[in-house]
């Protein structure tokens, strides 16, 4: 394979019903690239679903007219997923409540970035 290439590039409406299809596509591409099965079936699935969900719910505010772009660039050593929404952005380094703290364990949200950072080698916010 050698040089990085675009494994896929899709744009979806800001609707959570599209998340599973994109995650399935990413999982298939990971398997084709001989990424270890555990990383494809768990790490990529969970982290990418969280990233897309955050883009739809937080970035685009579930606005139907807005879209989320998911792009995967693959090389021999890595797969890089770019998830882009139409929102104003956020501070990746801002203090957030610890989702593992006892008072936060039963909350329904607040774990997306935490999970992405634990499951991926690196999580970045790129300003456009």
PDB file of C-alpha atoms in Angstrom:
ATOM      1  CA  UNK A   1       0.000   0.000   0.000  1.00  0.00           C
ATOM      2  CA  UNK A   2       2.710   2.506   0.937  1.00  0.00           C
ATOM      3  CA  UNK A   3       1.538   6.091   0.543  1.00  0.00           C
ATOM      4  CA  UNK A   4      -1.588   7.295   2.333  1.00  0.00           C
ATOM      5  CA  UNK A   5      -4.792   7.085   0.324  1.00  0.00           C
ATOM      6  CA  UNK A   6      -8.432   7.929   0.922  1.00  0.00           C
ATOM      7  CA  UNK A   7     -10.167   4.763   2.092  1.00  0.00           C
ATOM      8  CA  UNK A   8     -13.562   6.466   2.080  1.00  0.00           C
ATOM      9  CA  UNK A   9     -15.103   9.921   2.148  1.00  0.00           C
ATOM     10  CA  UNK A  10     -18.812  10.268   2.942  1.00  0.00           C
ATOM     11  CA  UNK A  11     -21.151  13.076   3.867  1.00  0.00           C
ATOM     12  CA  UNK A  12     -24.275  12.383   5.905  1.00  0.00           C
ATOM     13  CA  UNK A  13     -27.174  14.527   7.106  1.00  0.00           C
ATOM     14  CA  UNK A  14     -27.225  15.515  10.788  1.00  0.00           C
ATOM     15  CA  UNK A  15     -29.333  12.538  11.782  1.00  0.00           C
ATOM     16  CA  UNK A  16     -28.139   9.859  14.202  1.00  0.00           C
ATOM     17  CA  UNK A  17     -29.744   7.120  12.078  1.00  0.00           C
ATOM     18  CA  UNK A  18     -26.781   7.387   9.676  1.00  0.00           C
ATOM     19  CA  UNK A  19     -24.106   6.684  12.299  1.00  0.00           C
ATOM     20  CA  UNK A  20     -24.271   2.889  12.173  1.00  0.00           C
ATOM     21  CA  UNK A  21     -23.834   2.750   8.386  1.00  0.00           C
ATOM     22  CA  UNK A  22     -20.703   4.887   8.486  1.00  0.00           C
ATOM     23  CA  UNK A  23     -19.306   2.893  11.412  1.00  0.00           C
ATOM     24  CA  UNK A  24     -19.948  -0.347   9.486  1.00  0.00           C
ATOM     25  CA  UNK A  25     -18.107   1.056   6.467  1.00  0.00           C
ATOM     26  CA  UNK A  26     -15.160   2.046   8.666  1.00  0.00           C
ATOM     27  CA  UNK A  27     -15.073  -1.388  10.299  1.00  0.00           C
ATOM     28  CA  UNK A  28     -15.000  -3.120   6.896  1.00  0.00           C
ATOM     29  CA  UNK A  29     -12.216  -0.853   5.669  1.00  0.00           C
ATOM     30  CA  UNK A  30     -10.185  -1.522   8.818  1.00  0.00           C
ATOM     31  CA  UNK A  31     -10.491  -5.262   8.295  1.00  0.00           C
ATOM     32  CA  UNK A  32      -9.407  -4.898   4.660  1.00  0.00           C
ATOM     33  CA  UNK A  33      -6.298  -3.076   5.900  1.00  0.00           C
ATOM     34  CA  UNK A  34      -5.401  -5.876   8.319  1.00  0.00           C
ATOM     35  CA  UNK A  35      -5.945  -3.709  11.394  1.00  0.00           C
ATOM     36  CA  UNK A  36      -6.161  -6.044  14.421  1.00  0.00           C
ATOM     37  CA  UNK A  37      -9.744  -7.332  14.814  1.00  0.00           C
ATOM     38  CA  UNK A  38     -10.137  -5.989  18.375  1.00  0.00           C
ATOM     39  CA  UNK A  39      -9.299  -2.474  17.205  1.00  0.00           C
ATOM     40  CA  UNK A  40     -11.738  -2.733  14.273  1.00  0.00           C
ATOM     41  CA  UNK A  41     -14.575  -4.285  16.211  1.00  0.00           C
ATOM     42  CA  UNK A  42     -14.295  -2.282  19.414  1.00  0.00           C
ATOM     43  CA  UNK A  43     -11.989   0.732  19.382  1.00  0.00           C
ATOM     44  CA  UNK A  44     -12.831   2.111  15.944  1.00  0.00           C
ATOM     45  CA  UNK A  45     -16.551   1.347  16.246  1.00  0.00           C
ATOM     46  CA  UNK A  46     -16.988   3.058  19.623  1.00  0.00           C
ATOM     47  CA  UNK A  47     -14.673   6.035  19.047  1.00  0.00           C
ATOM     48  CA  UNK A  48     -15.998   6.803  15.567  1.00  0.00           C
ATOM     49  CA  UNK A  49     -19.630   6.470  16.668  1.00  0.00           C
ATOM     50  CA  UNK A  50     -18.908   8.921  19.499  1.00  0.00           C
ATOM     51  CA  UNK A  51     -17.169  11.377  17.150  1.00  0.00           C
ATOM     52  CA  UNK A  52     -20.023  11.306  14.631  1.00  0.00           C
ATOM     53  CA  UNK A  53     -22.620  11.559  17.385  1.00  0.00           C
ATOM     54  CA  UNK A  54     -20.860  14.596  18.867  1.00  0.00           C
ATOM     55  CA  UNK A  55     -20.667  16.204  15.418  1.00  0.00           C
ATOM     56  CA  UNK A  56     -24.395  15.695  14.831  1.00  0.00           C
ATOM     57  CA  UNK A  57     -25.707  16.499  18.317  1.00  0.00           C
ATOM     58  CA  UNK A  58     -23.238  19.100  19.576  1.00  0.00           C
ATOM     59  CA  UNK A  59     -21.538  20.527  16.488  1.00  0.00           C
ATOM     60  CA  UNK A  60     -24.554  20.748  14.200  1.00  0.00           C
ATOM     61  CA  UNK A  61     -27.191  20.882  16.917  1.00  0.00           C
ATOM     62  CA  UNK A  62     -29.161  18.190  15.054  1.00  0.00           C
ATOM     63  CA  UNK A  63     -29.987  20.739  12.368  1.00  0.00           C
ATOM     64  CA  UNK A  64     -31.310  18.661   9.476  1.00  0.00           C
ATOM     65  CA  UNK A  65     -29.920  21.038   6.838  1.00  0.00           C
ATOM     66  CA  UNK A  66     -26.360  20.615   8.135  1.00  0.00           C
ATOM     67  CA  UNK A  67     -24.057  17.716   7.290  1.00  0.00           C
ATOM     68  CA  UNK A  68     -21.217  15.722   8.771  1.00  0.00           C
ATOM     69  CA  UNK A  69     -18.296  14.582   6.644  1.00  0.00           C
ATOM     70  CA  UNK A  70     -16.377  11.455   7.606  1.00  0.00           C
ATOM     71  CA  UNK A  71     -13.141  10.748   5.791  1.00  0.00           C
ATOM     72  CA  UNK A  72     -10.672   7.918   6.354  1.00  0.00           C
ATOM     73  CA  UNK A  73      -7.097   8.108   5.112  1.00  0.00           C
ATOM     74  CA  UNK A  74      -5.133   4.875   5.316  1.00  0.00           C
ATOM     75  CA  UNK A  75      -1.468   3.942   5.078  1.00  0.00           C
ATOM     76  CA  UNK A  76       0.589   0.912   6.059  1.00  0.00           C
ATOM     77  CA  UNK A  77       0.903   2.225   9.600  1.00  0.00           C
ATOM     78  CA  UNK A  78      -2.368   3.946  10.420  1.00  0.00           C
ATOM     79  CA  UNK A  79      -5.913   4.872   9.590  1.00  0.00           C
ATOM     80  CA  UNK A  80      -6.830   8.486  10.284  1.00  0.00           C
ATOM     81  CA  UNK A  81     -10.487   9.414  10.610  1.00  0.00           C
ATOM     82  CA  UNK A  82     -11.546  13.027  10.060  1.00  0.00           C
ATOM     83  CA  UNK A  83     -15.022  13.944  11.275  1.00  0.00           C
ATOM     84  CA  UNK A  84     -16.114  17.428  10.238  1.00  0.00           C
ATOM     85  CA  UNK A  85     -19.309  19.219  11.206  1.00  0.00           C
ATOM     86  CA  UNK A  86     -20.655  22.699  10.476  1.00  0.00           C
ATOM     87  CA  UNK A  87     -20.524  23.895  14.082  1.00  0.00           C
ATOM     88  CA  UNK A  88     -18.488  26.638  15.723  1.00  0.00           C
ATOM     89  CA  UNK A  89     -15.938  24.247  17.177  1.00  0.00           C
ATOM     90  CA  UNK A  90     -14.877  23.505  20.734  1.00  0.00           C
ATOM     91  CA  UNK A  91     -11.821  23.467  22.952  1.00  0.00           C
ATOM     92  CA  UNK A  92     -10.483  19.918  23.066  1.00  0.00           C
ATOM     93  CA  UNK A  93      -8.365  20.801  26.092  1.00  0.00           C
ATOM     94  CA  UNK A  94     -11.111  22.439  28.150  1.00  0.00           C
ATOM     95  CA  UNK A  95     -11.754  21.026  31.596  1.00  0.00           C
ATOM     96  CA  UNK A  96     -14.635  18.593  31.566  1.00  0.00           C
ATOM     97  CA  UNK A  97     -16.264  16.678  34.392  1.00  0.00           C
ATOM     98  CA  UNK A  98     -14.600  13.300  34.991  1.00  0.00           C
ATOM     99  CA  UNK A  99     -17.086  10.695  33.689  1.00  0.00           C
ATOM    100  CA  UNK A 100     -15.563   8.108  36.052  1.00  0.00           C
ATOM    101  CA  UNK A 101     -16.291  10.176  39.177  1.00  0.00           C
ATOM    102  CA  UNK A 102     -19.049   8.615  41.290  1.00  0.00           C
ATOM    103  CA  UNK A 103     -21.373  11.598  40.863  1.00  0.00           C
ATOM    104  CA  UNK A 104     -21.124  11.309  37.052  1.00  0.00           C
ATOM    105  CA  UNK A 105     -21.468   7.554  36.592  1.00  0.00           C
ATOM    106  CA  UNK A 106     -25.225   7.634  36.020  1.00  0.00           C
ATOM    107  CA  UNK A 107     -25.255  10.623  33.661  1.00  0.00           C
ATOM    108  CA  UNK A 108     -26.418   9.855  30.141  1.00  0.00           C
ATOM    109  CA  UNK A 109     -23.769  11.918  28.365  1.00  0.00           C
ATOM    110  CA  UNK A 110     -20.306  13.361  28.888  1.00  0.00           C
ATOM    111  CA  UNK A 111     -18.247  10.329  27.897  1.00  0.00           C
ATOM    112  CA  UNK A 112     -17.659  10.848  24.161  1.00  0.00           C
ATOM    113  CA  UNK A 113     -14.284  12.591  24.224  1.00  0.00           C
ATOM    114  CA  UNK A 114     -13.201  10.477  27.183  1.00  0.00           C
ATOM    115  CA  UNK A 115     -13.884   7.278  25.226  1.00  0.00           C
ATOM    116  CA  UNK A 116     -12.284   8.571  22.033  1.00  0.00           C
ATOM    117  CA  UNK A 117      -9.122   9.542  23.895  1.00  0.00           C
ATOM    118  CA  UNK A 118      -8.917   6.142  25.594  1.00  0.00           C
ATOM    119  CA  UNK A 119      -9.599   4.075  22.470  1.00  0.00           C
ATOM    120  CA  UNK A 120      -7.609   5.939  19.809  1.00  0.00           C
ATOM    121  CA  UNK A 121      -3.881   6.553  19.600  1.00  0.00           C
ATOM    122  CA  UNK A 122      -4.514  10.275  19.197  1.00  0.00           C
ATOM    123  CA  UNK A 123      -7.484  12.663  19.117  1.00  0.00           C
ATOM    124  CA  UNK A 124      -7.032  16.136  17.644  1.00  0.00           C
ATOM    125  CA  UNK A 125      -9.196  19.075  16.799  1.00  0.00           C
ATOM    126  CA  UNK A 126      -8.127  20.656  13.557  1.00  0.00           C
ATOM    127  CA  UNK A 127      -9.287  24.195  12.963  1.00  0.00           C
ATOM    128  CA  UNK A 128     -10.510  24.980   9.485  1.00  0.00           C
TER     129      UNK A 128
END
